[in-house]
């Protein structure tokens, strides 16, 4: 693996992303704090220096008042100014009302900054004090000296901002050093936190990686942050669904194998009869009435094969969810379906009683709905004893079309009741000749029409099937 690949792998890790994001946020916050603190501290130093100059100027101005009135000699004025200035790193200018410098004291190392005309005009002409920064490097303060209601001159003090700048620079370096240490500490803490956050995810990843590698189901430990716990819970639910689906597939595979054996038997029996009768006709063994009888039986067996194939094709078409839909009246399609099953009921000597209460309009595929109801009625007739009655009730209740079918048969066994809608699941296959597709088709049709189906044992004996479908509108029958 090249260094680029190793770097890409390292960069794509969740822990790396968390560390980098924490460090990035820390750098941004600390850089902002550094800028704010530097500006704030420098402004504080400048204001403090300016306040000192104002206080010093206020102390020198009364002395210079005596200088302008002649109360003190010039040498005494210089002495007093130097005394008031002390050893401070400032320069003092005393000017007359024309701006001519009369007195100048201070350290000779301080460069002289000329006073701008607007500053002199403010103090000498307007008689207003001045405070500000000259040339971005010198703090200046000016105080007028008033003699007899006239401005006789002014006192100006200049102080370089180099000390404030040096102090602010030193503070900035200290803050930068502290922030570098803080970034390192944040990075270390972020790495530790990211490792703790990534550990549950990594454990879940290893759990998922072992999924399907052994016979036993894999369960994820529900631990770590709330999001990771929720992910583990969802994984366990997914595992449960997969187990149920695998179990259902296993049962369907077993039922399908049994169905294939049953279908092969059903196909082999009529094919054997057809072949036998055709051979008899071809060999000339069956003649006259026997030949007619042979042809009739072969024809009946062919029709039986066709019905079996058609049923399988219809089930496949329904499962593919194809076919047009239209507005259907509940009473119309239920009535058509009952009429189609009456010959079957008559041959089984089972009565069909239909009670229609309220009509409604549905949106669906009439062929599929009739097929579903025919499967329910066919099962009810098939399992009902001769001389009994199958009751059908159709109604509209709470915006739903409800079709209830009750029979007087033996009922569905308790162990088979939870699986009646699975494909290829049948009851007494050898006696009833069922393919195990009828109720599976019913459930698929109901689901495609946004309905529901319930099948249960009746307390008085027999089975009850309740179909519900949404209706667009209801009307009195």
PDB file of C-alpha atoms in Angstrom, residues 107-377:
ATOM      1  CA  UNK A 107      13.726  62.843  26.183  1.00  0.00           C
ATOM      2  CA  UNK A 108      15.832  63.699  23.121  1.00  0.00           C
ATOM      3  CA  UNK A 109      15.473  60.084  21.979  1.00  0.00           C
ATOM      4  CA  UNK A 110      11.816  60.655  21.199  1.00  0.00           C
ATOM      5  CA  UNK A 111      11.347  61.718  17.575  1.00  0.00           C
ATOM      6  CA  UNK A 112       9.512  64.991  17.164  1.00  0.00           C
ATOM      7  CA  UNK A 113       6.120  64.699  15.505  1.00  0.00           C
ATOM      8  CA  UNK A 114       4.846  68.004  14.067  1.00  0.00           C
ATOM      9  CA  UNK A 115       1.442  69.045  15.271  1.00  0.00           C
ATOM     10  CA  UNK A 116      -1.041  69.212  12.380  1.00  0.00           C
ATOM     11  CA  UNK A 117      -2.820  72.466  11.667  1.00  0.00           C
ATOM     12  CA  UNK A 118      -6.282  71.073  12.568  1.00  0.00           C
ATOM     13  CA  UNK A 119      -4.964  70.091  16.005  1.00  0.00           C
ATOM     14  CA  UNK A 120      -3.464  73.548  16.633  1.00  0.00           C
ATOM     15  CA  UNK A 121      -6.634  75.228  15.379  1.00  0.00           C
ATOM     16  CA  UNK A 122      -8.810  73.163  17.704  1.00  0.00           C
ATOM     17  CA  UNK A 123      -6.785  74.079  20.797  1.00  0.00           C
ATOM     18  CA  UNK A 124      -5.611  77.637  20.036  1.00  0.00           C
ATOM     19  CA  UNK A 125      -8.563  78.964  18.078  1.00  0.00           C
ATOM     20  CA  UNK A 126     -11.540  77.003  19.401  1.00  0.00           C
ATOM     21  CA  UNK A 127     -10.188  76.623  22.912  1.00  0.00           C
ATOM     22  CA  UNK A 128     -11.090  72.949  23.033  1.00  0.00           C
ATOM     23  CA  UNK A 129      -8.900  70.177  24.378  1.00  0.00           C
ATOM     24  CA  UNK A 130      -7.590  67.545  21.978  1.00  0.00           C
ATOM     25  CA  UNK A 131      -6.700  63.919  22.342  1.00  0.00           C
ATOM     26  CA  UNK A 132      -5.804  61.504  19.540  1.00  0.00           C
ATOM     27  CA  UNK A 133      -3.134  59.523  17.714  1.00  0.00           C
ATOM     28  CA  UNK A 134      -0.694  61.119  15.268  1.00  0.00           C
ATOM     29  CA  UNK A 135       0.799  59.146  12.391  1.00  0.00           C
ATOM     30  CA  UNK A 136      -0.558  55.912  13.989  1.00  0.00           C
ATOM     31  CA  UNK A 137       2.478  55.793  16.317  1.00  0.00           C
ATOM     32  CA  UNK A 138       2.197  58.773  18.704  1.00  0.00           C
ATOM     33  CA  UNK A 139      -0.471  59.568  21.290  1.00  0.00           C
ATOM     34  CA  UNK A 140      -1.054  63.322  21.580  1.00  0.00           C
ATOM     35  CA  UNK A 141      -2.993  65.522  24.032  1.00  0.00           C
ATOM     36  CA  UNK A 142      -3.517  69.286  23.825  1.00  0.00           C
ATOM     37  CA  UNK A 143      -4.923  71.653  26.511  1.00  0.00           C
ATOM     38  CA  UNK A 144      -5.588  75.401  25.903  1.00  0.00           C
ATOM     39  CA  UNK A 145      -4.254  78.041  28.354  1.00  0.00           C
ATOM     40  CA  UNK A 146      -6.796  80.799  28.833  1.00  0.00           C
ATOM     41  CA  UNK A 147      -5.769  84.206  30.189  1.00  0.00           C
ATOM     42  CA  UNK A 148      -8.476  86.831  30.522  1.00  0.00           C
ATOM     43  CA  UNK A 149     -10.996  84.926  28.499  1.00  0.00           C
ATOM     44  CA  UNK A 150      -8.473  84.678  25.686  1.00  0.00           C
ATOM     45  CA  UNK A 151      -6.459  81.721  24.563  1.00  0.00           C
ATOM     46  CA  UNK A 152      -2.905  82.693  25.236  1.00  0.00           C
ATOM     47  CA  UNK A 153      -1.333  79.401  24.248  1.00  0.00           C
ATOM     48  CA  UNK A 154      -1.471  75.695  24.774  1.00  0.00           C
ATOM     49  CA  UNK A 155       0.229  72.709  26.322  1.00  0.00           C
ATOM     50  CA  UNK A 156       0.768  69.667  24.106  1.00  0.00           C
ATOM     51  CA  UNK A 157       2.096  66.287  25.212  1.00  0.00           C
ATOM     52  CA  UNK A 158       3.287  63.532  22.888  1.00  0.00           C
ATOM     53  CA  UNK A 159       4.024  59.954  23.901  1.00  0.00           C
ATOM     54  CA  UNK A 160       5.081  57.140  21.534  1.00  0.00           C
ATOM     55  CA  UNK A 161       2.893  54.034  21.347  1.00  0.00           C
ATOM     56  CA  UNK A 162       5.884  51.754  21.068  1.00  0.00           C
ATOM     57  CA  UNK A 163       5.517  50.592  24.661  1.00  0.00           C
ATOM     58  CA  UNK A 164       1.848  49.705  24.120  1.00  0.00           C
ATOM     59  CA  UNK A 165       2.719  47.993  20.866  1.00  0.00           C
ATOM     60  CA  UNK A 166       5.523  46.014  22.495  1.00  0.00           C
ATOM     61  CA  UNK A 167       3.291  45.042  25.381  1.00  0.00           C
ATOM     62  CA  UNK A 168       0.516  43.997  22.986  1.00  0.00           C
ATOM     63  CA  UNK A 169       3.035  42.057  20.885  1.00  0.00           C
ATOM     64  CA  UNK A 170       4.346  40.240  23.956  1.00  0.00           C
ATOM     65  CA  UNK A 171       0.819  39.381  24.971  1.00  0.00           C
ATOM     66  CA  UNK A 172       0.107  38.150  21.427  1.00  0.00           C
ATOM     67  CA  UNK A 173       3.129  35.857  21.496  1.00  0.00           C
ATOM     68  CA  UNK A 174       2.082  34.490  24.866  1.00  0.00           C
ATOM     69  CA  UNK A 175      -1.445  33.961  23.594  1.00  0.00           C
ATOM     70  CA  UNK A 176      -0.177  32.239  20.428  1.00  0.00           C
ATOM     71  CA  UNK A 177       1.986  29.938  22.510  1.00  0.00           C
ATOM     72  CA  UNK A 178      -0.919  29.202  24.846  1.00  0.00           C
ATOM     73  CA  UNK A 179      -3.242  28.556  21.919  1.00  0.00           C
ATOM     74  CA  UNK A 180      -0.744  26.181  20.329  1.00  0.00           C
ATOM     75  CA  UNK A 181      -0.650  24.252  23.587  1.00  0.00           C
ATOM     76  CA  UNK A 182      -4.458  24.388  23.716  1.00  0.00           C
ATOM     77  CA  UNK A 183      -4.700  23.033  20.157  1.00  0.00           C
ATOM     78  CA  UNK A 184      -2.411  20.137  21.076  1.00  0.00           C
ATOM     79  CA  UNK A 185      -4.487  19.428  24.188  1.00  0.00           C
ATOM     80  CA  UNK A 186      -7.723  19.658  22.183  1.00  0.00           C
ATOM     81  CA  UNK A 187      -6.282  17.299  19.581  1.00  0.00           C
ATOM     82  CA  UNK A 188      -5.293  14.773  22.246  1.00  0.00           C
ATOM     83  CA  UNK A 189      -8.681  14.996  23.968  1.00  0.00           C
ATOM     84  CA  UNK A 190     -10.476  14.808  20.617  1.00  0.00           C
ATOM     85  CA  UNK A 191      -8.480  11.703  19.706  1.00  0.00           C
ATOM     86  CA  UNK A 192      -9.388  10.032  22.986  1.00  0.00           C
ATOM     87  CA  UNK A 193     -13.053  10.989  22.633  1.00  0.00           C
ATOM     88  CA  UNK A 194     -13.159   9.911  18.988  1.00  0.00           C
ATOM     89  CA  UNK A 195     -11.674   6.549  19.873  1.00  0.00           C
ATOM     90  CA  UNK A 196     -14.341   6.022  22.491  1.00  0.00           C
ATOM     91  CA  UNK A 197     -17.049   7.074  20.059  1.00  0.00           C
ATOM     92  CA  UNK A 198     -15.679   4.911  17.257  1.00  0.00           C
ATOM     93  CA  UNK A 199     -15.248   1.763  19.371  1.00  0.00           C
ATOM     94  CA  UNK A 200     -18.996   0.874  19.489  1.00  0.00           C
ATOM     95  CA  UNK A 201     -19.264   1.506  15.746  1.00  0.00           C
ATOM     96  CA  UNK A 202     -16.210  -0.663  15.093  1.00  0.00           C
ATOM     97  CA  UNK A 203     -17.650  -3.438  17.254  1.00  0.00           C
ATOM     98  CA  UNK A 204     -20.916  -3.178  15.329  1.00  0.00           C
ATOM     99  CA  UNK A 205     -18.952  -3.341  12.063  1.00  0.00           C
ATOM    100  CA  UNK A 206     -17.201  -6.519  13.194  1.00  0.00           C
ATOM    101  CA  UNK A 207     -20.559  -7.956  14.224  1.00  0.00           C
ATOM    102  CA  UNK A 208     -22.051  -7.203  10.824  1.00  0.00           C
ATOM    103  CA  UNK A 209     -18.957  -8.701   9.133  1.00  0.00           C
ATOM    104  CA  UNK A 210     -19.569 -12.026  10.885  1.00  0.00           C
ATOM    105  CA  UNK A 211     -23.198 -12.093   9.762  1.00  0.00           C
ATOM    106  CA  UNK A 212     -23.954 -15.248   7.790  1.00  0.00           C
ATOM    107  CA  UNK A 213     -20.607 -16.905   8.542  1.00  0.00           C
ATOM    108  CA  UNK A 214     -21.961 -19.306  11.116  1.00  0.00           C
ATOM    109  CA  UNK A 215     -25.067 -21.286  11.863  1.00  0.00           C
ATOM    110  CA  UNK A 216     -25.991 -19.181  14.872  1.00  0.00           C
ATOM    111  CA  UNK A 217     -27.622 -15.763  14.403  1.00  0.00           C
ATOM    112  CA  UNK A 218     -25.477 -12.725  15.154  1.00  0.00           C
ATOM    113  CA  UNK A 219     -26.683 -10.207  17.729  1.00  0.00           C
ATOM    114  CA  UNK A 220     -25.256  -6.713  18.165  1.00  0.00           C
ATOM    115  CA  UNK A 221     -24.547  -5.362  21.638  1.00  0.00           C
ATOM    116  CA  UNK A 222     -26.693  -2.313  22.432  1.00  0.00           C
ATOM    117  CA  UNK A 223     -24.143   0.066  23.934  1.00  0.00           C
ATOM    118  CA  UNK A 224     -22.343   3.326  23.234  1.00  0.00           C
ATOM    119  CA  UNK A 225     -23.952   6.645  22.245  1.00  0.00           C
ATOM    120  CA  UNK A 226     -27.686   6.845  21.665  1.00  0.00           C
ATOM    121  CA  UNK A 227     -27.325   6.861  17.867  1.00  0.00           C
ATOM    122  CA  UNK A 228     -25.105   3.778  17.930  1.00  0.00           C
ATOM    123  CA  UNK A 229     -27.534   2.033  20.281  1.00  0.00           C
ATOM    124  CA  UNK A 230     -30.388   2.831  17.908  1.00  0.00           C
ATOM    125  CA  UNK A 231     -28.308   1.461  15.013  1.00  0.00           C
ATOM    126  CA  UNK A 232     -27.617  -1.740  16.966  1.00  0.00           C
ATOM    127  CA  UNK A 233     -31.319  -2.113  17.788  1.00  0.00           C
ATOM    128  CA  UNK A 234     -32.221  -1.678  14.109  1.00  0.00           C
ATOM    129  CA  UNK A 235     -29.572  -4.226  13.142  1.00  0.00           C
ATOM    130  CA  UNK A 236     -31.022  -6.741  15.589  1.00  0.00           C
ATOM    131  CA  UNK A 237     -34.484  -6.086  14.171  1.00  0.00           C
ATOM    132  CA  UNK A 238     -33.118  -6.597  10.674  1.00  0.00           C
ATOM    133  CA  UNK A 239     -31.516  -9.825  11.829  1.00  0.00           C
ATOM    134  CA  UNK A 240     -34.846 -10.955  13.267  1.00  0.00           C
ATOM    135  CA  UNK A 241     -36.623 -10.133  10.007  1.00  0.00           C
ATOM    136  CA  UNK A 242     -33.987 -12.010   8.030  1.00  0.00           C
ATOM    137  CA  UNK A 243     -34.343 -15.016  10.323  1.00  0.00           C
ATOM    138  CA  UNK A 244     -38.112 -14.970   9.917  1.00  0.00           C
ATOM    139  CA  UNK A 245     -37.794 -14.628   6.158  1.00  0.00           C
ATOM    140  CA  UNK A 246     -35.238 -17.431   6.015  1.00  0.00           C
ATOM    141  CA  UNK A 247     -37.524 -19.610   8.087  1.00  0.00           C
ATOM    142  CA  UNK A 248     -40.430 -18.739   5.821  1.00  0.00           C
ATOM    143  CA  UNK A 249     -38.325 -19.475   2.738  1.00  0.00           C
ATOM    144  CA  UNK A 250     -37.340 -22.804   4.240  1.00  0.00           C
ATOM    145  CA  UNK A 251     -40.953 -23.680   4.916  1.00  0.00           C
ATOM    146  CA  UNK A 252     -41.950 -22.499   1.453  1.00  0.00           C
ATOM    147  CA  UNK A 253     -39.187 -24.601  -0.075  1.00  0.00           C
ATOM    148  CA  UNK A 254     -40.424 -27.655   1.793  1.00  0.00           C
ATOM    149  CA  UNK A 255     -44.025 -26.898   0.827  1.00  0.00           C
ATOM    150  CA  UNK A 256     -42.985 -26.230  -2.761  1.00  0.00           C
ATOM    151  CA  UNK A 257     -41.233 -29.580  -2.958  1.00  0.00           C
ATOM    152  CA  UNK A 258     -44.376 -31.245  -1.664  1.00  0.00           C
ATOM    153  CA  UNK A 259     -46.482 -29.250  -4.111  1.00  0.00           C
ATOM    154  CA  UNK A 260     -44.228 -30.184  -7.032  1.00  0.00           C
ATOM    155  CA  UNK A 261     -44.591 -33.831  -6.087  1.00  0.00           C
ATOM    156  CA  UNK A 262     -48.362 -33.356  -5.880  1.00  0.00           C
ATOM    157  CA  UNK A 263     -48.502 -31.465  -9.195  1.00  0.00           C
ATOM    158  CA  UNK A 264     -46.298 -34.088 -10.835  1.00  0.00           C
ATOM    159  CA  UNK A 265     -48.711 -36.739  -9.577  1.00  0.00           C
ATOM    160  CA  UNK A 266     -51.728 -34.737 -10.825  1.00  0.00           C
ATOM    161  CA  UNK A 267     -50.089 -34.262 -14.203  1.00  0.00           C
ATOM    162  CA  UNK A 268     -48.927 -37.838 -14.502  1.00  0.00           C
ATOM    163  CA  UNK A 269     -52.370 -39.304 -13.777  1.00  0.00           C
ATOM    164  CA  UNK A 270     -54.287 -37.545 -16.596  1.00  0.00           C
ATOM    165  CA  UNK A 271     -51.333 -37.875 -18.944  1.00  0.00           C
ATOM    166  CA  UNK A 272     -51.226 -41.609 -18.289  1.00  0.00           C
ATOM    167  CA  UNK A 273     -54.960 -41.872 -18.955  1.00  0.00           C
ATOM    168  CA  UNK A 274     -54.692 -39.774 -22.138  1.00  0.00           C
ATOM    169  CA  UNK A 275     -51.729 -41.810 -23.363  1.00  0.00           C
ATOM    170  CA  UNK A 276     -53.451 -45.117 -22.610  1.00  0.00           C
ATOM    171  CA  UNK A 277     -56.657 -44.204 -24.401  1.00  0.00           C
ATOM    172  CA  UNK A 278     -54.809 -42.743 -27.372  1.00  0.00           C
ATOM    173  CA  UNK A 279     -52.667 -45.884 -27.658  1.00  0.00           C
ATOM    174  CA  UNK A 280     -55.820 -47.992 -27.559  1.00  0.00           C
ATOM    175  CA  UNK A 281     -57.289 -45.913 -30.381  1.00  0.00           C
ATOM    176  CA  UNK A 282     -54.053 -46.001 -32.383  1.00  0.00           C
ATOM    177  CA  UNK A 283     -53.678 -49.797 -31.970  1.00  0.00           C
ATOM    178  CA  UNK A 284     -57.308 -50.316 -32.955  1.00  0.00           C
ATOM    179  CA  UNK A 285     -58.182 -51.891 -29.605  1.00  0.00           C
ATOM    180  CA  UNK A 286     -60.855 -49.277 -28.876  1.00  0.00           C
ATOM    181  CA  UNK A 287     -63.508 -49.157 -31.555  1.00  0.00           C
ATOM    182  CA  UNK A 288     -67.059 -47.976 -31.813  1.00  0.00           C
ATOM    183  CA  UNK A 289     -68.500 -46.890 -28.469  1.00  0.00           C
ATOM    184  CA  UNK A 290     -65.233 -47.688 -26.699  1.00  0.00           C
ATOM    185  CA  UNK A 291     -63.416 -45.305 -29.027  1.00  0.00           C
ATOM    186  CA  UNK A 292     -65.931 -42.523 -28.320  1.00  0.00           C
ATOM    187  CA  UNK A 293     -65.597 -43.198 -24.605  1.00  0.00           C
ATOM    188  CA  UNK A 294     -61.798 -43.081 -24.870  1.00  0.00           C
ATOM    189  CA  UNK A 295     -61.891 -39.782 -26.752  1.00  0.00           C
ATOM    190  CA  UNK A 296     -64.296 -38.270 -24.192  1.00  0.00           C
ATOM    191  CA  UNK A 297     -62.164 -39.316 -21.224  1.00  0.00           C
ATOM    192  CA  UNK A 298     -59.001 -38.009 -22.914  1.00  0.00           C
ATOM    193  CA  UNK A 299     -60.793 -34.712 -23.569  1.00  0.00           C
ATOM    194  CA  UNK A 300     -61.905 -34.410 -19.923  1.00  0.00           C
ATOM    195  CA  UNK A 301     -58.381 -35.138 -18.708  1.00  0.00           C
ATOM    196  CA  UNK A 302     -57.007 -32.517 -21.111  1.00  0.00           C
ATOM    197  CA  UNK A 303     -59.419 -29.921 -19.713  1.00  0.00           C
ATOM    198  CA  UNK A 304     -58.315 -30.810 -16.195  1.00  0.00           C
ATOM    199  CA  UNK A 305     -54.707 -30.254 -17.155  1.00  0.00           C
ATOM    200  CA  UNK A 306     -55.637 -26.931 -18.729  1.00  0.00           C
ATOM    201  CA  UNK A 307     -57.430 -25.810 -15.576  1.00  0.00           C
ATOM    202  CA  UNK A 308     -54.405 -26.672 -13.470  1.00  0.00           C
ATOM    203  CA  UNK A 309     -52.059 -24.737 -15.777  1.00  0.00           C
ATOM    204  CA  UNK A 310     -54.448 -21.774 -15.985  1.00  0.00           C
ATOM    205  CA  UNK A 311     -54.627 -21.592 -12.201  1.00  0.00           C
ATOM    206  CA  UNK A 312     -50.857 -21.471 -11.905  1.00  0.00           C
ATOM    207  CA  UNK A 313     -50.641 -18.812 -14.631  1.00  0.00           C
ATOM    208  CA  UNK A 314     -53.350 -16.729 -12.973  1.00  0.00           C
ATOM    209  CA  UNK A 315     -51.524 -16.889  -9.647  1.00  0.00           C
ATOM    210  CA  UNK A 316     -48.317 -15.742 -11.369  1.00  0.00           C
ATOM    211  CA  UNK A 317     -50.144 -12.844 -13.040  1.00  0.00           C
ATOM    212  CA  UNK A 318     -51.689 -11.721  -9.773  1.00  0.00           C
ATOM    213  CA  UNK A 319     -48.336 -11.822  -7.989  1.00  0.00           C
ATOM    214  CA  UNK A 320     -46.846  -9.649 -10.751  1.00  0.00           C
ATOM    215  CA  UNK A 321     -49.525  -6.996  -9.933  1.00  0.00           C
ATOM    216  CA  UNK A 322     -50.535  -6.444 -13.548  1.00  0.00           C
ATOM    217  CA  UNK A 323     -53.982  -5.743 -14.907  1.00  0.00           C
ATOM    218  CA  UNK A 324     -56.324  -2.747 -15.407  1.00  0.00           C
ATOM    219  CA  UNK A 325     -58.444  -1.226 -12.652  1.00  0.00           C
ATOM    220  CA  UNK A 326     -61.861   0.387 -12.778  1.00  0.00           C
ATOM    221  CA  UNK A 327     -64.773   1.500 -10.615  1.00  0.00           C
ATOM    222  CA  UNK A 328     -66.687  -1.523  -9.324  1.00  0.00           C
ATOM    223  CA  UNK A 329     -69.940  -1.873  -7.431  1.00  0.00           C
ATOM    224  CA  UNK A 330     -69.621  -4.142  -4.400  1.00  0.00           C
ATOM    225  CA  UNK A 331     -72.966  -5.862  -5.005  1.00  0.00           C
ATOM    226  CA  UNK A 332     -72.173  -6.525  -8.671  1.00  0.00           C
ATOM    227  CA  UNK A 333     -68.841  -8.332  -8.321  1.00  0.00           C
ATOM    228  CA  UNK A 334     -69.863 -10.250  -5.198  1.00  0.00           C
ATOM    229  CA  UNK A 335     -73.030 -11.411  -7.007  1.00  0.00           C
ATOM    230  CA  UNK A 336     -71.074 -12.508 -10.093  1.00  0.00           C
ATOM    231  CA  UNK A 337     -68.634 -14.451  -7.953  1.00  0.00           C
ATOM    232  CA  UNK A 338     -71.387 -16.283  -6.061  1.00  0.00           C
ATOM    233  CA  UNK A 339     -73.108 -17.220  -9.306  1.00  0.00           C
ATOM    234  CA  UNK A 340     -69.887 -18.753 -10.584  1.00  0.00           C
ATOM    235  CA  UNK A 341     -69.403 -20.958  -7.536  1.00  0.00           C
ATOM    236  CA  UNK A 342     -73.018 -22.148  -7.294  1.00  0.00           C
ATOM    237  CA  UNK A 343     -72.424 -25.138  -9.633  1.00  0.00           C
ATOM    238  CA  UNK A 344     -69.523 -26.226  -7.427  1.00  0.00           C
ATOM    239  CA  UNK A 345     -71.688 -25.823  -4.333  1.00  0.00           C
ATOM    240  CA  UNK A 346     -74.514 -27.781  -5.937  1.00  0.00           C
ATOM    241  CA  UNK A 347     -72.217 -30.697  -6.771  1.00  0.00           C
ATOM    242  CA  UNK A 348     -70.950 -30.679  -3.192  1.00  0.00           C
ATOM    243  CA  UNK A 349     -74.524 -30.446  -1.878  1.00  0.00           C
ATOM    244  CA  UNK A 350     -73.658 -27.267   0.026  1.00  0.00           C
ATOM    245  CA  UNK A 351     -75.977 -24.256   0.082  1.00  0.00           C
ATOM    246  CA  UNK A 352     -74.752 -20.678  -0.401  1.00  0.00           C
ATOM    247  CA  UNK A 353     -76.790 -17.937   1.315  1.00  0.00           C
ATOM    248  CA  UNK A 354     -75.929 -14.328   0.471  1.00  0.00           C
ATOM    249  CA  UNK A 355     -77.078 -11.355   2.527  1.00  0.00           C
ATOM    250  CA  UNK A 356     -76.313  -7.941   1.007  1.00  0.00           C
ATOM    251  CA  UNK A 357     -76.889  -4.925   3.247  1.00  0.00           C
ATOM    252  CA  UNK A 358     -75.310  -1.789   1.751  1.00  0.00           C
ATOM    253  CA  UNK A 359     -73.646  -1.159  -1.578  1.00  0.00           C
ATOM    254  CA  UNK A 360     -70.483   0.820  -2.320  1.00  0.00           C
ATOM    255  CA  UNK A 361     -68.175   1.754  -5.188  1.00  0.00           C
ATOM    256  CA  UNK A 362     -64.590   0.450  -5.184  1.00  0.00           C
ATOM    257  CA  UNK A 363     -61.561   0.970  -7.392  1.00  0.00           C
ATOM    258  CA  UNK A 364     -59.903  -2.267  -8.422  1.00  0.00           C
ATOM    259  CA  UNK A 365     -59.439  -5.149 -10.854  1.00  0.00           C
ATOM    260  CA  UNK A 366     -62.656  -7.145 -11.112  1.00  0.00           C
ATOM    261  CA  UNK A 367     -60.964 -10.372 -12.247  1.00  0.00           C
ATOM    262  CA  UNK A 368     -58.547 -10.341  -9.325  1.00  0.00           C
ATOM    263  CA  UNK A 369     -61.260  -9.525  -6.781  1.00  0.00           C
ATOM    264  CA  UNK A 370     -63.494 -12.275  -8.137  1.00  0.00           C
ATOM    265  CA  UNK A 371     -60.579 -14.722  -8.066  1.00  0.00           C
ATOM    266  CA  UNK A 372     -59.847 -13.863  -4.424  1.00  0.00           C
ATOM    267  CA  UNK A 373     -63.480 -14.241  -3.327  1.00  0.00           C
ATOM    268  CA  UNK A 374     -63.851 -17.426  -5.403  1.00  0.00           C
ATOM    269  CA  UNK A 375     -60.857 -18.924  -3.584  1.00  0.00           C
ATOM    270  CA  UNK A 376     -62.448 -18.101  -0.216  1.00  0.00           C
ATOM    271  CA  UNK A 377     -65.822 -19.539  -1.288  1.00  0.00           C
TER     272      UNK A 377
END
